[in-house]
Coordinates of C-alpha atoms (C1' of nucleotides) in Angstrom, one line a residue:
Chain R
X1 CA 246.4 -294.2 14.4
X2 CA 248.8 -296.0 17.0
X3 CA 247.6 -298.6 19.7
X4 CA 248.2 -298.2 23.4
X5 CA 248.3 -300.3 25.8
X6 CA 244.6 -299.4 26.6
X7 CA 243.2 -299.6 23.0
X8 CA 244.7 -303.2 22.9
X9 CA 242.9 -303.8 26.4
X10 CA 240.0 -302.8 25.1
X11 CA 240.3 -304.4 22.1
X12 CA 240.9 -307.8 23.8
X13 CA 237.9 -307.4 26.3
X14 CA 235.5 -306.6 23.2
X15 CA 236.8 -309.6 21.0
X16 CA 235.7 -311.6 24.2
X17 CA 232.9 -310.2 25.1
X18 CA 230.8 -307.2 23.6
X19 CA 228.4 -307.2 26.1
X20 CA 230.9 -305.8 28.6
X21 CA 229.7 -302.0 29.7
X22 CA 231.2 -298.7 29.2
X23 CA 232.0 -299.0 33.0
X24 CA 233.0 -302.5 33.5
X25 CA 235.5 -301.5 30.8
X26 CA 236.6 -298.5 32.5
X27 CA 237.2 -300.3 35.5
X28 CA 239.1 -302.9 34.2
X29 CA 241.5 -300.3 32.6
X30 CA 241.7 -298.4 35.0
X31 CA 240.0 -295.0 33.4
X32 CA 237.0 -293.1 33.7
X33 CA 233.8 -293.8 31.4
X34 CA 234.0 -291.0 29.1
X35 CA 237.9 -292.1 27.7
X36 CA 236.5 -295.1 27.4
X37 CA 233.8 -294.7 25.8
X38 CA 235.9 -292.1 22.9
X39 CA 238.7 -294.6 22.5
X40 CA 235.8 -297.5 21.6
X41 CA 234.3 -295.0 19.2
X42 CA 237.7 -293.9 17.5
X43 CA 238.2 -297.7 16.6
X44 CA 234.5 -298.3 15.4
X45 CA 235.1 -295.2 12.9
X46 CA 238.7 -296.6 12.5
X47 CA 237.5 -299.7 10.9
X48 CA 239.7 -301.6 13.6
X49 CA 236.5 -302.8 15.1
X50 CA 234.3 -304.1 12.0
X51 CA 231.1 -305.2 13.7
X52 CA 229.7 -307.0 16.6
X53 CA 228.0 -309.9 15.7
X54 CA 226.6 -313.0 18.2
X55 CA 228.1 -316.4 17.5
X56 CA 226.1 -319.4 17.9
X57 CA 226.5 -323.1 18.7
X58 CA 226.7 -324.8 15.5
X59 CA 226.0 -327.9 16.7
X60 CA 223.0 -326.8 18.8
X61 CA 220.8 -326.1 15.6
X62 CA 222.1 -329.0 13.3
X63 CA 224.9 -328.1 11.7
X64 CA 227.0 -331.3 13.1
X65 CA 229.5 -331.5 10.3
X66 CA 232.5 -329.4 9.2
X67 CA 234.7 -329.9 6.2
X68 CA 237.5 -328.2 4.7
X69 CA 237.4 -328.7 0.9
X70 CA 240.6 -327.8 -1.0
X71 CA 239.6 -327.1 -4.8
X72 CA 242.0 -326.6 -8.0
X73 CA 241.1 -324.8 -10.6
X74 CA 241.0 -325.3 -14.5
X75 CA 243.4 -322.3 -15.5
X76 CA 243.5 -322.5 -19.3
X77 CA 240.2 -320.0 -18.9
X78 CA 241.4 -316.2 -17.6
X79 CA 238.1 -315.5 -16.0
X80 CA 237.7 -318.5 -14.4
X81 CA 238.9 -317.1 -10.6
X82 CA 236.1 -314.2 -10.5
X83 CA 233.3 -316.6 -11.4
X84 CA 234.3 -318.8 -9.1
X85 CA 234.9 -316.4 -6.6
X86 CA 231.4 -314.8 -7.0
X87 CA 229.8 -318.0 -7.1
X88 CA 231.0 -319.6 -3.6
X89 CA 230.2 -316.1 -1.9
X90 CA 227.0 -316.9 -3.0
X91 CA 226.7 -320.4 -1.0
X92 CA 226.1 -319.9 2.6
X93 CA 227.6 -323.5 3.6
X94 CA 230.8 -322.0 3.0
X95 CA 232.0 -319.5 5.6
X96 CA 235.4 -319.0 4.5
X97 CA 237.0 -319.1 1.5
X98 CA 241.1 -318.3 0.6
X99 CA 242.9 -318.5 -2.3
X100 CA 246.1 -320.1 -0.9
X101 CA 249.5 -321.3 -1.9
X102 CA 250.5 -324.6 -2.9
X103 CA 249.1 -328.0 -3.9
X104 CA 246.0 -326.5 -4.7
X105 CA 244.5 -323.1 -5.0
X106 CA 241.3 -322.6 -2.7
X107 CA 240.8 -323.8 1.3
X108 CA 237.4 -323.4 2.0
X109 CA 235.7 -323.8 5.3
X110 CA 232.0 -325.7 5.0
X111 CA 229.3 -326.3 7.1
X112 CA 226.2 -328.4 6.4
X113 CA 223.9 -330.8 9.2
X114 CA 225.4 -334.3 8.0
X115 CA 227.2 -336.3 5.2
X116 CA 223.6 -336.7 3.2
X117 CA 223.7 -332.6 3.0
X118 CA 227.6 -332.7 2.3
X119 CA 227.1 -334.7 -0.8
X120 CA 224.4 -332.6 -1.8
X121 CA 226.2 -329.6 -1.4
X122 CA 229.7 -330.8 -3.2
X123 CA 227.6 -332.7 -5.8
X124 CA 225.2 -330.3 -6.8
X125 CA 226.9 -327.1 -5.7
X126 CA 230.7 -327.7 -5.9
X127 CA 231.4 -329.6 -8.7
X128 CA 228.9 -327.9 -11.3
X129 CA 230.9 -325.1 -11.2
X130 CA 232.6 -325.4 -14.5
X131 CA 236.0 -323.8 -13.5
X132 CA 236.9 -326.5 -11.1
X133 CA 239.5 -329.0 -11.7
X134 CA 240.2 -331.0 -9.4
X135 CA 238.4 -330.8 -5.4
X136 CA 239.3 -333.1 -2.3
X137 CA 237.5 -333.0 1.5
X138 CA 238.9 -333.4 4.8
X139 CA 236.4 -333.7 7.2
X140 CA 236.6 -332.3 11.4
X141 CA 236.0 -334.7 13.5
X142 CA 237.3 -332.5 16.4
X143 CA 237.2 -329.2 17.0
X144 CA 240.9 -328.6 19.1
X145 CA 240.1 -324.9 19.0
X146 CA 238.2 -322.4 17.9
X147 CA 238.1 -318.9 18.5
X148 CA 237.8 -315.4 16.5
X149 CA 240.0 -313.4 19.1
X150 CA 243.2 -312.2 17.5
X151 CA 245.4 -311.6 20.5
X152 CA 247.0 -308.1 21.2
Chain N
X1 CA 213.8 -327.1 21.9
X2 CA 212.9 -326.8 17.9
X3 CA 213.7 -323.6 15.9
X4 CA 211.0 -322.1 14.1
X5 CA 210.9 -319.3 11.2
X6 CA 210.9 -316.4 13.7
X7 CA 213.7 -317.9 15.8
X8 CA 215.8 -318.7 12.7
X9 CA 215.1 -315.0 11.5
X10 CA 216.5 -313.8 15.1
X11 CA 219.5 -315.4 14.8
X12 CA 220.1 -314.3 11.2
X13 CA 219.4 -311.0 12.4
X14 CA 221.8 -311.3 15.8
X15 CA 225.0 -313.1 13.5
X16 CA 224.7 -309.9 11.1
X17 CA 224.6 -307.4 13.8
X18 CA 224.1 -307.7 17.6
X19 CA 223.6 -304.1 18.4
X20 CA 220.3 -304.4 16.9
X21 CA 217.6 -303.2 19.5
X22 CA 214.7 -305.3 20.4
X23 CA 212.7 -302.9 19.1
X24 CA 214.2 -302.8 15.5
X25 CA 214.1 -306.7 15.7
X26 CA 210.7 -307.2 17.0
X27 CA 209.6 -304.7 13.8
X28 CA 211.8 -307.4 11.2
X29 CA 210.1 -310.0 12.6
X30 CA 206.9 -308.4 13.1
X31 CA 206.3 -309.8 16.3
X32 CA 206.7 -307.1 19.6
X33 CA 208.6 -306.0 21.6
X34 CA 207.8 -308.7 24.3
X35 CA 207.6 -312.1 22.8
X36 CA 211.0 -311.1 20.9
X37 CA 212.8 -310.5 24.2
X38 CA 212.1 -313.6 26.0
X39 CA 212.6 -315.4 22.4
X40 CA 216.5 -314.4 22.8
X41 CA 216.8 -314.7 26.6
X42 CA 215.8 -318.6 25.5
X43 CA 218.2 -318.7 22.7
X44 CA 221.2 -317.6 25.1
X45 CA 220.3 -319.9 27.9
X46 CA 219.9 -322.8 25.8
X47 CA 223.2 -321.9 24.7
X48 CA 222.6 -321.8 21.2
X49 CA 224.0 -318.2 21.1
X50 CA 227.1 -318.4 22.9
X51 CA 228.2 -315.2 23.0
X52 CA 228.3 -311.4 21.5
X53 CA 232.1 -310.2 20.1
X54 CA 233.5 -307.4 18.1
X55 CA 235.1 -308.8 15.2
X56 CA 238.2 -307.0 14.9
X57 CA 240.1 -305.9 11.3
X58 CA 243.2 -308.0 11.5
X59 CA 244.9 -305.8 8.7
X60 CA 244.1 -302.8 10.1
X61 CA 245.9 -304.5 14.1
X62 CA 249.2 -305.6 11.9
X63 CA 247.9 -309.4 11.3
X64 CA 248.7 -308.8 7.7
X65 CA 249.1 -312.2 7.3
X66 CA 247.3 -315.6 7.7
X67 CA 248.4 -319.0 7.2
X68 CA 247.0 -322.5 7.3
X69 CA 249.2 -325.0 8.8
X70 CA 249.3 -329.0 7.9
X71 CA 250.3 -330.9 10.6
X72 CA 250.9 -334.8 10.7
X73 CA 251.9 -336.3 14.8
X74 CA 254.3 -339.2 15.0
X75 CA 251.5 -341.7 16.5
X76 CA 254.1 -343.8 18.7
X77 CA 253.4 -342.2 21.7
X78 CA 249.6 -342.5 23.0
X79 CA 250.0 -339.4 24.6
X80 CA 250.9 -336.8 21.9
X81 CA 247.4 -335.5 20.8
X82 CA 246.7 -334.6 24.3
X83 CA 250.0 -333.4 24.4
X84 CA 249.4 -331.9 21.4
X85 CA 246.0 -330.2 21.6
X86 CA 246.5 -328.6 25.1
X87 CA 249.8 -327.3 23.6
X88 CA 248.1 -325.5 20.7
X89 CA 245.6 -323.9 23.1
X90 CA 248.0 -322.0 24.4
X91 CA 249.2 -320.0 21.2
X92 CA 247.3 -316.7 20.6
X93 CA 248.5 -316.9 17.0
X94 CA 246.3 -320.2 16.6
X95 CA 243.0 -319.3 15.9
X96 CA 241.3 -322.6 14.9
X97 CA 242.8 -325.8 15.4
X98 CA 240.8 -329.1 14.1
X99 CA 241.0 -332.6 14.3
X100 CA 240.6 -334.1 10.4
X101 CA 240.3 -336.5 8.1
X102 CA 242.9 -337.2 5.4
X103 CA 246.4 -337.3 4.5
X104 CA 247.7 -335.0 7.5
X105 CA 246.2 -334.9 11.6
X106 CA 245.4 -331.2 12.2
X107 CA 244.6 -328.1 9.9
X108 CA 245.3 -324.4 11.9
X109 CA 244.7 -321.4 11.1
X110 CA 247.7 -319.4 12.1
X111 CA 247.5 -315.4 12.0
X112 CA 250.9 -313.3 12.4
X113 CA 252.3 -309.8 11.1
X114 CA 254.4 -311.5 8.2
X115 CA 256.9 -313.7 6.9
X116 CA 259.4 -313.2 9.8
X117 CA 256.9 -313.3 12.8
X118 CA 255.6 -316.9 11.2
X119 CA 259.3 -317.7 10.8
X120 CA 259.3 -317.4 14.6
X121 CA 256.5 -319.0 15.2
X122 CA 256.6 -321.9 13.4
X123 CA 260.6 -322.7 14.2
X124 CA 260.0 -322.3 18.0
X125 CA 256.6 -322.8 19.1
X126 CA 255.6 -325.2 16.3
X127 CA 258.4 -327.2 15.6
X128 CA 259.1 -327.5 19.5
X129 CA 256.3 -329.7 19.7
X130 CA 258.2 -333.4 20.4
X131 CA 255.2 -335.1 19.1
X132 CA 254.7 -333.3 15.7
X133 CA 256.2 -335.6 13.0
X134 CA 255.4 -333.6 10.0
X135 CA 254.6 -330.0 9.1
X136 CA 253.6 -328.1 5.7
X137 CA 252.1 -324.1 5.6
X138 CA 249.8 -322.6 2.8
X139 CA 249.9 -319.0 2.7
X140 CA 246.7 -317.4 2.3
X141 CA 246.6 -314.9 -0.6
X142 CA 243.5 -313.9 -0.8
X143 CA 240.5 -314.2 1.5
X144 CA 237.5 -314.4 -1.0
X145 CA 235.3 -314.6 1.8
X146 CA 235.4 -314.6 5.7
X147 CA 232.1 -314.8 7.6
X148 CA 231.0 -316.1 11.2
X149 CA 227.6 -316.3 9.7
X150 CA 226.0 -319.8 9.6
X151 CA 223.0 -319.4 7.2
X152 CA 219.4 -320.7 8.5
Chain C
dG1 C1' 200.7 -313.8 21.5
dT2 C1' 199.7 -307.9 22.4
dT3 C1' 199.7 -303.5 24.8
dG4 C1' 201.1 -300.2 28.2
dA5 C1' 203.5 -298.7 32.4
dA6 C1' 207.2 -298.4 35.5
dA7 C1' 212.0 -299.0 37.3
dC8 C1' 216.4 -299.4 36.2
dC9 C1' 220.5 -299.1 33.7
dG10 C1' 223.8 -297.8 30.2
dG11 C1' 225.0 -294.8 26.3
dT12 C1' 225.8 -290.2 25.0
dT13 C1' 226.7 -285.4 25.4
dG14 C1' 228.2 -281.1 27.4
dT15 C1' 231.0 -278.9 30.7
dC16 C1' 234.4 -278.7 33.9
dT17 C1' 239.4 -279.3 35.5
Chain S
dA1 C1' 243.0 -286.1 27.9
dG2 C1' 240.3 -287.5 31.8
dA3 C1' 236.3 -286.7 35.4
dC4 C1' 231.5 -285.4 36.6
dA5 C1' 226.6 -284.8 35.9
dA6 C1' 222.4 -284.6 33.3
dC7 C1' 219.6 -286.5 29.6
dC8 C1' 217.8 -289.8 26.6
dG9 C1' 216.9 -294.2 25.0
dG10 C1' 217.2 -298.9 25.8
dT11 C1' 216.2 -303.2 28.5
dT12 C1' 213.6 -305.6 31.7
dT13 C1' 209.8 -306.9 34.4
dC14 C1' 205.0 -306.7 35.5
dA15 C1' 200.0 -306.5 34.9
dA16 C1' 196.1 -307.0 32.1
dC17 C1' 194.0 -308.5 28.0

DNA sequence: GTTGAAACCGGTTGTCT
DNA sequence: AGACAACCGGTTTCAAC
């Protein structure tokens, strides 16, 4: 159930590239294929490694614009998280989604091609969802860093 | 340089899963085998899929907790957001860093073990930072939803 | 665009130490 | 647990249509 050293190796190699081969991997750990290749299997069955997915250049098919949107709710209803909830995994401008503490209760990460498709999207996607209260944007206008690697 | 349906459906297909064989995408798309390679060999070198990674379970590493961090620079000195930015790059606990609009400068996204690791790392690789003028954290406590997936 | 063939390479498995 | 070897299935390239 523990990490090495090795299955953190791996781990970081995969999360940076999942391309790399059973023997390019061995080689940079230092083993042979086959202790390789059972370690990467043990953390696909683990659940450590969930999936391997490509990531693409937003930018490169339109999707210029990014905006966090922090959204408070109308709490006097009791079911009013779980429709909301189900109804932004539904939207596939948003790509992440927290319920958070303080000032407000949801962060959520957006992406749409420009400001037109932004006010489209909060107007007519956002803020008809009746258990929102109160909703404010911030919008990227650089990207410092971005990366999905958790480091080991 | 356009994207049409079957290229869109490609890299639907690829941000889902990118083990899937050419084979099992040429039949989704029903195109062959052929026309579907070179389709992707296109899409990589145009750079509009920039890369393959395993996405890795942070709870299941002991990254039980993720936090977004508010951070405001004292704008006296030309030189902090360089400063800044090339600072941020450096911390493995940072995994998105962004420019924004609005009351505060940056919005991270910090992921750590817990409480007493993000004590650490805020108080002394954070707060170290000469030209950060104002910080505030919001605790994620619930990830509603979490995908790399941009929707074509 | 499609099909089919061929070469090559990597994953996978079994067996050995 | 790690190393070695054989097999299978995939990718990649080519030719012809």
């Amino acid at each position: 159930m523990e990490l090495d050293t090795i299955d953190r190796q791996l781990l970081n190699l995969l999360q940076e590239n999942a391309l790399l081969t059973v023997r390019e991997l061995a080689e940079r750990v230092h083993l042979s294929i086959t202790p390789v290749h059972d370690r990467i299997k043990k953390l696909e069955n683990q659940g450590i490694i969930e999936k391997y997915v490509a990531l693409i250049n937003r930018k490169r098919i339109g999707r210029g614009m990014m905006v966090y949107c922090f959204i408070t709710l109308d709490k006097q209803r009791q079911e009013s998280f779980q429709e909301f909830n189900e109804a932004i995994r539904q939207l596939p401008e948003v790509l992440e989604c927290s319920v958070v503490s303080g000032n407000f209760d949801y962060l959520l990460k957006v992406i749409v091609s420009d400001m037109e498709a932004y006010n489209t999207f909060y107007q007519s996607k956002l803020s008809v969802l009746h258990s929102v209260s109160h909703m404010s944007s911030s919008f990227v206008m650089e990207e410092v860093k971005s990366t999905t690697q958790i480091g080991l």
